[in-house]
Coordinates of C-alpha atoms and ligand atoms in Angstrom, one line a residue:
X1 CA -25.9 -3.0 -15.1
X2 CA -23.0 -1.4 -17.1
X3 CA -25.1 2.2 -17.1
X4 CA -25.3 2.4 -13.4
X5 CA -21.5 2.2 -13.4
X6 CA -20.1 5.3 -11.6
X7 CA -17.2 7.3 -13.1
X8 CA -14.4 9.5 -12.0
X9 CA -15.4 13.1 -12.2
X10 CA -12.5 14.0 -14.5
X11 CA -9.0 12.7 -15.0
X12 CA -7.0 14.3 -12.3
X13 CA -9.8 12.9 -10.0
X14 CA -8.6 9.8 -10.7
X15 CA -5.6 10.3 -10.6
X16 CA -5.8 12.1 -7.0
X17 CA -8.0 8.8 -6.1
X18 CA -5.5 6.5 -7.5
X19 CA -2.5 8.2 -5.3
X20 CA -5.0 8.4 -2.9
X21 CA -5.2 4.4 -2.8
X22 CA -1.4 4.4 -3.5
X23 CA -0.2 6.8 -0.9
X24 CA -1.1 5.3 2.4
X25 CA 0.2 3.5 5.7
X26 CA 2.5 1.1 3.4
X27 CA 4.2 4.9 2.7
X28 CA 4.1 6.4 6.1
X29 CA 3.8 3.1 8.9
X30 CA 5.5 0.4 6.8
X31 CA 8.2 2.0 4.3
X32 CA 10.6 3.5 6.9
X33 CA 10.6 0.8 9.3
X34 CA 11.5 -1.9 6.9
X35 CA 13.8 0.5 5.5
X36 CA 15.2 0.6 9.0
X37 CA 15.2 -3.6 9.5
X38 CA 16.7 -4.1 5.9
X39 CA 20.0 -1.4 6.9
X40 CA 19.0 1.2 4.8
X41 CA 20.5 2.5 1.4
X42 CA 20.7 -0.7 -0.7
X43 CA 17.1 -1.2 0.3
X44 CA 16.4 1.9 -0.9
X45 CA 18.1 1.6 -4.3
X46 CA 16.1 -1.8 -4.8
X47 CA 12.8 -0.9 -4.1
X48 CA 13.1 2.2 -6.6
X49 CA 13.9 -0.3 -8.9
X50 CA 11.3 -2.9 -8.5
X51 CA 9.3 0.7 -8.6
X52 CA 10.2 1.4 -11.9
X53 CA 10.8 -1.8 -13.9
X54 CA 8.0 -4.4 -12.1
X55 CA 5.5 -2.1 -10.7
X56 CA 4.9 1.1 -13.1
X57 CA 4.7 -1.8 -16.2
X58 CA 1.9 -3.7 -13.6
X59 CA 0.2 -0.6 -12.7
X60 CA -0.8 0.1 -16.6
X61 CA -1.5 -3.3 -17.0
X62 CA -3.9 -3.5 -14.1
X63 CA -5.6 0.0 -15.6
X64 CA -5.4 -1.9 -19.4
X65 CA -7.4 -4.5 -18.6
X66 CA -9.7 -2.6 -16.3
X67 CA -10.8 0.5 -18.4
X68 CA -11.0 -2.1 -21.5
X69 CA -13.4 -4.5 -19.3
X70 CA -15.5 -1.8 -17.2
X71 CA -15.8 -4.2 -14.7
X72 CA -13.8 -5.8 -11.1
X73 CA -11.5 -8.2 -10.7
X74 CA -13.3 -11.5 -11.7
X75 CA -15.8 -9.9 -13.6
X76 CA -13.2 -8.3 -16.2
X77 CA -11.4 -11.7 -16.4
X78 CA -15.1 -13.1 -17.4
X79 CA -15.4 -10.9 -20.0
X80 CA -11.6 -11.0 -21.7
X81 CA -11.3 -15.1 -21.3
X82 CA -15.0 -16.5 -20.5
X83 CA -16.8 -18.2 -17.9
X84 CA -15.2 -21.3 -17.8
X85 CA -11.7 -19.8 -17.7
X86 CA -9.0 -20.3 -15.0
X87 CA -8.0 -16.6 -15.3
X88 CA -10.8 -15.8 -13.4
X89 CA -9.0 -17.2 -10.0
X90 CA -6.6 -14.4 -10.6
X91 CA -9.9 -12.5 -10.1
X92 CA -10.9 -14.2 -6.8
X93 CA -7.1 -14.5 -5.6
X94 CA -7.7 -10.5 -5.2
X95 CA -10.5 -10.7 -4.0
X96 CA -9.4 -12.8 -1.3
X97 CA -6.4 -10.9 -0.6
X98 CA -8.2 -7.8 -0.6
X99 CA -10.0 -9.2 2.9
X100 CA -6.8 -10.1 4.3
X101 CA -4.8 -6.7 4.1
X102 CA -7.9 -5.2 4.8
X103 CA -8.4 -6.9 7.8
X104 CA -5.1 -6.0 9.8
X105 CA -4.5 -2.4 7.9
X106 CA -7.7 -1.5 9.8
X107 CA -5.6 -2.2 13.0
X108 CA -2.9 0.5 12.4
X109 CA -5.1 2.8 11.3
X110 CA -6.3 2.6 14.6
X111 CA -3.2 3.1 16.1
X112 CA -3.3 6.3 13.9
X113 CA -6.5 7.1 15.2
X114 CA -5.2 6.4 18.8
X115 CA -2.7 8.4 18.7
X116 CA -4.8 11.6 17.1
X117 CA -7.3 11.0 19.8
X118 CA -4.0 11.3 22.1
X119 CA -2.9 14.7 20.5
X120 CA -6.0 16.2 21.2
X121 CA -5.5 15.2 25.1
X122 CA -1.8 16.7 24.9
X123 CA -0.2 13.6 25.7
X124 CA 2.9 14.5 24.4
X125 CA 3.9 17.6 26.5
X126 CA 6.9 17.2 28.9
X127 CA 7.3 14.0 28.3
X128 CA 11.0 12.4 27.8
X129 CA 11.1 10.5 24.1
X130 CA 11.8 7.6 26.5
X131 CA 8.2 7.4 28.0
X132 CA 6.5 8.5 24.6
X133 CA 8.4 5.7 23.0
X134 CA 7.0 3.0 25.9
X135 CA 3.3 4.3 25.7
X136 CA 3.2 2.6 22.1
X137 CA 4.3 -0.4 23.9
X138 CA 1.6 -0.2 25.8
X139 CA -1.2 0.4 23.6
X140 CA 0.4 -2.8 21.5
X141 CA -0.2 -4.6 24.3
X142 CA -3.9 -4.0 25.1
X143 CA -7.0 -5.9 23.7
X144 CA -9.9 -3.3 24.6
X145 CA -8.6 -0.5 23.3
X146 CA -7.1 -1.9 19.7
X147 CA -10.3 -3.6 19.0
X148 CA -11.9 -0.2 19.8
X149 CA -10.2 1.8 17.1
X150 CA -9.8 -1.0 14.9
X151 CA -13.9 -1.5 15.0
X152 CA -14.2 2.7 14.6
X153 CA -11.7 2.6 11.1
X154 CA -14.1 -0.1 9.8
X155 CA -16.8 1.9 10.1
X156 CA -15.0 5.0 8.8
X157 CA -14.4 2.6 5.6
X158 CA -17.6 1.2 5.4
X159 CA -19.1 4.2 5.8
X160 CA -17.2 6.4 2.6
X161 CA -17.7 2.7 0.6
X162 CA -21.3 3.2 1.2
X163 CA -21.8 6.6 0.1
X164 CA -20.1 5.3 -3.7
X165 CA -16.9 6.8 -5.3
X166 CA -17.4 9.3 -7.2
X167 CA -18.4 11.8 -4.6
X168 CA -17.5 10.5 -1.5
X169 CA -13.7 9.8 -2.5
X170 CA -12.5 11.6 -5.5
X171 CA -13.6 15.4 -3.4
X172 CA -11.8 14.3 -0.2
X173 CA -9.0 13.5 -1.7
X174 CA -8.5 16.5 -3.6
X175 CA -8.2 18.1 -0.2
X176 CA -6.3 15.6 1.3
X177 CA -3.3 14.4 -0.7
X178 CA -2.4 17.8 -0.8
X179 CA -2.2 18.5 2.5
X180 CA -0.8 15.4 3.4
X181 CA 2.4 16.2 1.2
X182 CA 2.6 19.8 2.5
X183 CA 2.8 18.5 6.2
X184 CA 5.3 16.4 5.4
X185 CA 7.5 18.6 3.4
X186 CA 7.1 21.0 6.7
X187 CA 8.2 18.5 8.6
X188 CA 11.0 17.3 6.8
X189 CA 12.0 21.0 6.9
X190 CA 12.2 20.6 10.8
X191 CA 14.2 17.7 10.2
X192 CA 17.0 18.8 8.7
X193 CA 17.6 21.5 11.5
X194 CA 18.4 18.3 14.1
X195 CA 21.8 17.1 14.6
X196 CA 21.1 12.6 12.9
X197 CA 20.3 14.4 9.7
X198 CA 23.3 13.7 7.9
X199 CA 23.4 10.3 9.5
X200 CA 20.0 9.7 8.5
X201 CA 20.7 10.8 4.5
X202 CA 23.2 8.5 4.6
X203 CA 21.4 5.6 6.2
X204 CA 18.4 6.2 4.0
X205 CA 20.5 7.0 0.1
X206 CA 23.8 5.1 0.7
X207 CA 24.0 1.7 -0.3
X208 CA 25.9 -0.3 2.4
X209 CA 25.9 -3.5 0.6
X210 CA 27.1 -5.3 3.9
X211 CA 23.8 -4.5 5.9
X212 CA 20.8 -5.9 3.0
X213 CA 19.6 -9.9 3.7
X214 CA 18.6 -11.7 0.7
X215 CA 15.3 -11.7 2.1
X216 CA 15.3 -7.5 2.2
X217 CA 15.2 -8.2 -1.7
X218 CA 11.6 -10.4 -2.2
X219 CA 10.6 -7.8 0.5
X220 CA 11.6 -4.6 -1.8
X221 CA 9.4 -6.5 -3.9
X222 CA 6.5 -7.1 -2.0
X223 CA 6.4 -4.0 -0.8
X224 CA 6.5 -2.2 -4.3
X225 CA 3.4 -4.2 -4.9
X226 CA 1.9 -2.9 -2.0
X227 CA 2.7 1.1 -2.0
X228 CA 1.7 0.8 -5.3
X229 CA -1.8 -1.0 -4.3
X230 CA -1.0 -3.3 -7.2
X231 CA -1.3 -7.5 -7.6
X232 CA -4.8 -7.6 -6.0
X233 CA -6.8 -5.6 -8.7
X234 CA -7.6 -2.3 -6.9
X235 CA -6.2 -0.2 -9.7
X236 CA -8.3 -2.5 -12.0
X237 CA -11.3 -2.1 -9.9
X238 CA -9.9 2.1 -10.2
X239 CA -9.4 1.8 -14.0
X240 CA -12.5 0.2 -14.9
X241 CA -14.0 3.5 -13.6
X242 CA -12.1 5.1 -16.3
X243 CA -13.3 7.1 -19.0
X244 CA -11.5 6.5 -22.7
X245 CA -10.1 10.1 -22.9
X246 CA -7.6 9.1 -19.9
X247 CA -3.8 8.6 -20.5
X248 CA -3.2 5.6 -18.6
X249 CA 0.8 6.1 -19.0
X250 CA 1.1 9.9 -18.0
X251 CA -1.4 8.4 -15.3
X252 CA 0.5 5.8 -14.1
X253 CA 3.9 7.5 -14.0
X254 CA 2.5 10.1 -11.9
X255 CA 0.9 8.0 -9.3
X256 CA 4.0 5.8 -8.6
X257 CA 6.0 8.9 -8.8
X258 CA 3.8 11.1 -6.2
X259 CA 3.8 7.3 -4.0
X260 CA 7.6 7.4 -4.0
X261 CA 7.9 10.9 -3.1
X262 CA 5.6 10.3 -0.2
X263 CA 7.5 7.5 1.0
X264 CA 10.5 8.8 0.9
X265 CA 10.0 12.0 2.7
X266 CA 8.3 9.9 5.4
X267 CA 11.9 8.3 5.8
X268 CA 13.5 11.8 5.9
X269 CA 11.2 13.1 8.8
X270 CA 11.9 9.9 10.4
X271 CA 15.6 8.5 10.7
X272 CA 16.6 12.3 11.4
X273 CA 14.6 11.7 14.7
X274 CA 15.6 8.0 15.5
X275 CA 19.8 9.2 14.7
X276 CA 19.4 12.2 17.1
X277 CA 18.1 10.5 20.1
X278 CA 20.2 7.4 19.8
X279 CA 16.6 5.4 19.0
X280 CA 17.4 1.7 16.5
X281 CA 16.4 1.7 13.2
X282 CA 15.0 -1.6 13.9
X283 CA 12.1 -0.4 15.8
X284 CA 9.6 -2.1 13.8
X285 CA 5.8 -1.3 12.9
X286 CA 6.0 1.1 16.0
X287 CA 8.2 3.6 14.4
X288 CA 6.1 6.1 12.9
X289 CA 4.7 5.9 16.2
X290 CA 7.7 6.1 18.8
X291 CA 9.6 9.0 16.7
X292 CA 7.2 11.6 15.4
X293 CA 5.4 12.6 18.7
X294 CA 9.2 13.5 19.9
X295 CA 9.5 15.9 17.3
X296 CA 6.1 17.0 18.3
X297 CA 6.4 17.1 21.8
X298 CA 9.2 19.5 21.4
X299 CA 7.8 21.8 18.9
X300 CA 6.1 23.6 22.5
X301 CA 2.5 24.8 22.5
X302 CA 1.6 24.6 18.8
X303 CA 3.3 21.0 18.9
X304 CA -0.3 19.4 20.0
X305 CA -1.2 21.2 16.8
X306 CA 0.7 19.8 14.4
X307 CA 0.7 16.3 16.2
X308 CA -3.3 16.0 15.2
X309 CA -3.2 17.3 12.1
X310 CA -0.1 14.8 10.8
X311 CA -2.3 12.0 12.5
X312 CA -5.7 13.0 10.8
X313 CA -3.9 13.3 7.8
X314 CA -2.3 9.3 8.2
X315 CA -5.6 8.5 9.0
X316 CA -7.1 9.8 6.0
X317 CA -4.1 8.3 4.1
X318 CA -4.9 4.8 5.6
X319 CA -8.8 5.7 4.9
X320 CA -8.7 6.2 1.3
X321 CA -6.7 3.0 1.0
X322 CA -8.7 1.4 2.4
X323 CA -11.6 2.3 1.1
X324 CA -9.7 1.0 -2.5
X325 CA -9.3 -2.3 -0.5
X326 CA -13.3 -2.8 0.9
X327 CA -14.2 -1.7 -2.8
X328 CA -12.4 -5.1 -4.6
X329 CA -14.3 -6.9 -1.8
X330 CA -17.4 -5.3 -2.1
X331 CA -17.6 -4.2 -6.5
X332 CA -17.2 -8.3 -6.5
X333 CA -20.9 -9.2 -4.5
X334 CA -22.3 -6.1 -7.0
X335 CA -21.2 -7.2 -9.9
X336 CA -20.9 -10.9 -9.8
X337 CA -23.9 -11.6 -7.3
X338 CA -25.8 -8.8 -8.0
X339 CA -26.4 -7.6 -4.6
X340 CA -27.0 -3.8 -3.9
X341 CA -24.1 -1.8 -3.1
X342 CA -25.5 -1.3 0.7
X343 CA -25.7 -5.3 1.5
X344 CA -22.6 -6.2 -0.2
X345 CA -20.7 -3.1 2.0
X346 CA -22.1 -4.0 5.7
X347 CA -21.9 -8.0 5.2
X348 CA -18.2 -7.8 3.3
X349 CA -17.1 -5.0 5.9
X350 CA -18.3 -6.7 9.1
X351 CA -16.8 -10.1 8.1
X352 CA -13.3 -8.0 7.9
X353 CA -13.8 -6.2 11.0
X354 CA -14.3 -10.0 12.6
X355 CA -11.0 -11.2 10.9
X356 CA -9.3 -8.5 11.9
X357 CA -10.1 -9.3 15.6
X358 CA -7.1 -11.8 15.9
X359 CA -5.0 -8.9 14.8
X360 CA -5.9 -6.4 17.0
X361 CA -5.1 -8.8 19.8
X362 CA -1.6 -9.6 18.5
X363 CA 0.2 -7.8 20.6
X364 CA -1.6 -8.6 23.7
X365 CA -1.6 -12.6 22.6
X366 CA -5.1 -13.4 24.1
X367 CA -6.4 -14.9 21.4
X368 CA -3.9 -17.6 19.4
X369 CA -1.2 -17.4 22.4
X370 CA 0.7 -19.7 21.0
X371 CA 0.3 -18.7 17.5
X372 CA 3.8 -17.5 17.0
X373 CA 5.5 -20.4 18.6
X374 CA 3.9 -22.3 15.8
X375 CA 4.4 -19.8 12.8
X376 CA 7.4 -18.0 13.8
X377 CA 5.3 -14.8 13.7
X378 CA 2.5 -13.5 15.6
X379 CA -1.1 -13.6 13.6
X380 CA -0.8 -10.1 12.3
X381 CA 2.3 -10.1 11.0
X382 CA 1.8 -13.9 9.4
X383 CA -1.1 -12.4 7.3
X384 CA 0.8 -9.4 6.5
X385 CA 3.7 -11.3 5.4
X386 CA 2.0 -13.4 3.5
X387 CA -0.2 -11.0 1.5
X388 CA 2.5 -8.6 0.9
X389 CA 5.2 -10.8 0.3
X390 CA 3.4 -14.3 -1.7
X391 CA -0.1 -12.7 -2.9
X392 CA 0.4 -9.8 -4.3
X393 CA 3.6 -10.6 -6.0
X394 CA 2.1 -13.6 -7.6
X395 CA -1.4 -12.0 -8.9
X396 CA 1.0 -9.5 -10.1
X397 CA 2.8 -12.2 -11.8
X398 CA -0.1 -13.6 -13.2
X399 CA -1.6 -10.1 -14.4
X400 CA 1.7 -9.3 -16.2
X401 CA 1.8 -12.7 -17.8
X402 CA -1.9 -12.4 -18.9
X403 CA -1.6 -8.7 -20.1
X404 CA 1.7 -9.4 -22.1
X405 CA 0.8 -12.9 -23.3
X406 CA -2.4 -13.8 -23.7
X407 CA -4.3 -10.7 -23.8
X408 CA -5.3 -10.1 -27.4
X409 CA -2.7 -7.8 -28.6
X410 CA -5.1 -5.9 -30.7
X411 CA -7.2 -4.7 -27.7
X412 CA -3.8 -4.0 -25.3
X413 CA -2.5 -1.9 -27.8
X414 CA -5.5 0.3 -28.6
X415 CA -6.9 0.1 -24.8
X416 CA -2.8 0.9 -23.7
X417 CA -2.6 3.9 -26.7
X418 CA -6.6 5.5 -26.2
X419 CA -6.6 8.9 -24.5
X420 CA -2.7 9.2 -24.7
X421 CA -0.9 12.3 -26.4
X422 CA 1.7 9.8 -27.4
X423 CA 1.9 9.2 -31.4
X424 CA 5.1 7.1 -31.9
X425 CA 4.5 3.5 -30.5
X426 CA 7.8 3.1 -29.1
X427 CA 7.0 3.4 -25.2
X428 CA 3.9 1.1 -26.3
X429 CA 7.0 -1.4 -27.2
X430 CA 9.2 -0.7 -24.3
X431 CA 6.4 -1.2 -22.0
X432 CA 5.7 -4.8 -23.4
X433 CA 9.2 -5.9 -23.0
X434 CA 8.8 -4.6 -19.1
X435 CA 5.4 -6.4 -18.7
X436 CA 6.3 -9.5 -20.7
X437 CA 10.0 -10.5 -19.9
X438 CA 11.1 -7.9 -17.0
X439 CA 8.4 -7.8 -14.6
X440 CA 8.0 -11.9 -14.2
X441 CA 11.2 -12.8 -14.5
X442 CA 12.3 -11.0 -11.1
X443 CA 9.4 -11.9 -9.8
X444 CA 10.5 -15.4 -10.6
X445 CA 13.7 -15.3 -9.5
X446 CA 12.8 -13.7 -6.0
X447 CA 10.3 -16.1 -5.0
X448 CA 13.0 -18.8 -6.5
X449 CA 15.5 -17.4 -4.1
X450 CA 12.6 -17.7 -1.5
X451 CA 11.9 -21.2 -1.6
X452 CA 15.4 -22.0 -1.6
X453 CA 16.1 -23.1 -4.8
X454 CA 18.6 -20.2 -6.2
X455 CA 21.1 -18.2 -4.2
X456 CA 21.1 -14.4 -5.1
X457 CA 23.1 -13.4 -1.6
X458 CA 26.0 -15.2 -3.6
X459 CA 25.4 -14.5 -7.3
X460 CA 25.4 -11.1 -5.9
X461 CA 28.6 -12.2 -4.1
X462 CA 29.7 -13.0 -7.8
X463 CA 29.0 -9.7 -9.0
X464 CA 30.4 -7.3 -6.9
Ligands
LIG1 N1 -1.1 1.1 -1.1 C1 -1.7 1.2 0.2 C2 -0.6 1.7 1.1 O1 0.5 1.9 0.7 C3 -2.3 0.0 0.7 C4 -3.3 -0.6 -0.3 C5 -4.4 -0.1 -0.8 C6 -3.1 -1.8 -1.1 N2 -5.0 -0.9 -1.7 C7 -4.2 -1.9 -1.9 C8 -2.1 -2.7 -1.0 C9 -4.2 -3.0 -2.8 C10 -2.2 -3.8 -1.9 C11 -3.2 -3.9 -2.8 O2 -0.8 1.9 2.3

């Protein structure tokens, strides 16, 4: 089986297919308005952190074992601890998690797709920010039409899984990820011309200790894990389509660095918008929805413009995320159960479309109406919350703890070291104390604090 593996076309295509499953709607959709529910700054300051001291250490980790193994999730577990061996649930967990996010991601890119569809009919134009704000209400709200876009996404996803990597992925994103990063930069350009954008700098870069929860700290977390597409095994699933000659450190520091960048220019095109019109930071996941088509709508005639191209280029963000997502599913039914690439895609793809059904119909609440009396949240955002927030910080957990203690130290090394200009071994050394005391002890301690069984709100208290 191992010669029919497909490979990257060369380095910086992986690279560009790696930021490509990095960079997505957890950047655009979900950073900013969890910026804006957790008040901001300190928010900020702790999800850089969890960035750079939990998530690049994971992200090489995640590559280690993949590019060593050649093979997904459960099958490089197989191989590195045996048949028998427990490890291999780490495997499955992603697998299984994979479906989940999968399932309701597919529903706000079809919000994205919505809303491109509605450039192109000029929505926008002479319409008060009031009324474009309400329309997101409205499409929140309806059944038909989320199903709809959510069941077109799918088949977007299915269809570029389909067609194999290599080609399909690595060439558009070339194209893509650099335009997606010059729109933005345009835009955040614009931004700084409106009257909220000091207000905004300060709401996004100063830490207002007063306005973070305890819980805005497991969520910094959770969400490092999930810009980063890390915990799950997709940039194992990536790395095991590695070739040797890569340099999985220069690699990894530019994919989280490229994902930050992205996210944070997403929050300064945004909370310029919401301080000038007087909108609340608390929004929620309608945000990038309710602000950007003001800006849009304002631009004048070549405002439809823009408006479609910033939402084609979300929803080939979202796309070649998800596409990293469908490809844990599907890589598992190829390599494990030997079935052809084309079964494993349509039968793991349509089950996901069909669990993301319940999602789609959140808002509306036909389906589960009294879901969210029961769970506190409505269906969409339980599974979201529970993937982002338990899953992936656990695999992540268990990947760090594997790769930093039980991995034979022999491989790590030369797998972590192969294809890297570096000669000295000292960031080999710094990156083991990150992966095997750093990285699971803070995830420790958050989910601790989460369960209720340590306080940081007042060892933080202490501190300051
Ligand atoms: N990182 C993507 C985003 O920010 C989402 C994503 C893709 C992901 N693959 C993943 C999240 C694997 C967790 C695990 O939108």
């Amino acid at each position: 089986m191992n010669q029919h593996r497909e490979s990257w076309g060369s380095k910086f295509g992986f690279i560009i297919a790696a930021a490509g499953s990095a960079v997505g709607l957890g950047n655009i959709w979900k950073f900013p308005y969890i910026t804006g529910e957790n008040g901001g700054g300190l928010f900020v300051l702790i999800y850089l952190v969890c960035i750079a001291v939990v998530g690049i250490p994971i992200m090489m980790a995640e590559i280690v074992i993949g590019r060593s193994t050649q093979k997904s999730p459960v099958g490089a577990f197989t191989v590195l601890t045996g048949k028998k061996s427990s490890w291999k649930i780490v495997g499955w967990m992603g697998v299984f998690v994979g479906f989940i996010i999968l399932s309701y991601y597919s529903v706000v890119a079809g919000w994205a797709l919505n809303y491109t569809f509605m450039s192109l009919t000029n929505f926008f134009s002479g319409k008060s920010p009031e009324e474009i704000g309400s329309v997101f209400g409205l499409l929140y709200t309806s059944s038909g039409i989320n199903i709809f876009w959510h069941a077109i996404f799918m088949l977007m996803t299915i269809g570029v899984v389909l067609g194999g990597v290599k080609g399909g992925i690595e060439r558009w994103n070339k194209i893509l990820m650099p335009a997606l990063i010059v729109i933005f930069v345009i835009l955040a350009i614009m931004s700084v011309f409106l009257s909220g954008w000091r207000e905004a700098v300060d709401f996004v870069f100063l830490p207002h200790i007063d306005r973070l929860k305890a819980s805005g700290v497991l969520e910094a977390l959770g969400h490092a894990f999930f810009t980063l597409s890390l915990g799950m095994g997709a940039m194992l699933t990536y790395g095991s389509y590695l070739q040797k000659d890569t340099d999985i450190v220069k690699s990894s520091i530019w994919i989280s660095v490229l994902d930050t960048l992205v996210a944070l220019l997403a929050c300064m095109v945004m909370f310029p918008i919401i301080f000038t019109y007087g909108f609340s930071p608390e929004a929620g996941p309608g945000l990038v929805f309710k602000t950007l088509p003001i800006i849009f709508s304002q631009i004048g005639t070549g405002g439809m413009f823009i408006s479609f191209i910033f939402f084609v280029l979300l929803v080939f963000a979202a796309l070649s995320s998800a596409v990293s997502l469908l490809e844990v599913v599907t890589s598992y039914f190829i390599d494990e159960k030997s079935w052809t690439r084309h079964k494993a895609t349509l039968i793991t793809g349509g089950i996901i479309f069909l669990f993301g059904i319940p999602s789609a119909l959140s808002g509306a609440g036909t389906l589960f109406p009294q879901w969210e009396s029961m769970y506190g949240k409505n269906f969409f955002d339980t599974f979201d919350y529970l993937a982002s927030n338990w899953m992936l910080p656990l695999g992540g957990l268990f990947i760090s703890i594997y790769v930093g203690w039980v991995m034979d130290p022999k491989l790590r090394q030369s797998e972590y070291l192969t294809g890297s200009a570096i000669t000295n071994t000292w960031y080999y050394e710094a990156w083991l104390i990150f992966l095997k005391f750093v990285a699971p002890v803070s995830v420790i301690l958050i989910i601790l604090q989460r369960v209720g069984l340590l306080d940081i709100d007042r060892l933080l208290g202490a501190i300051f």
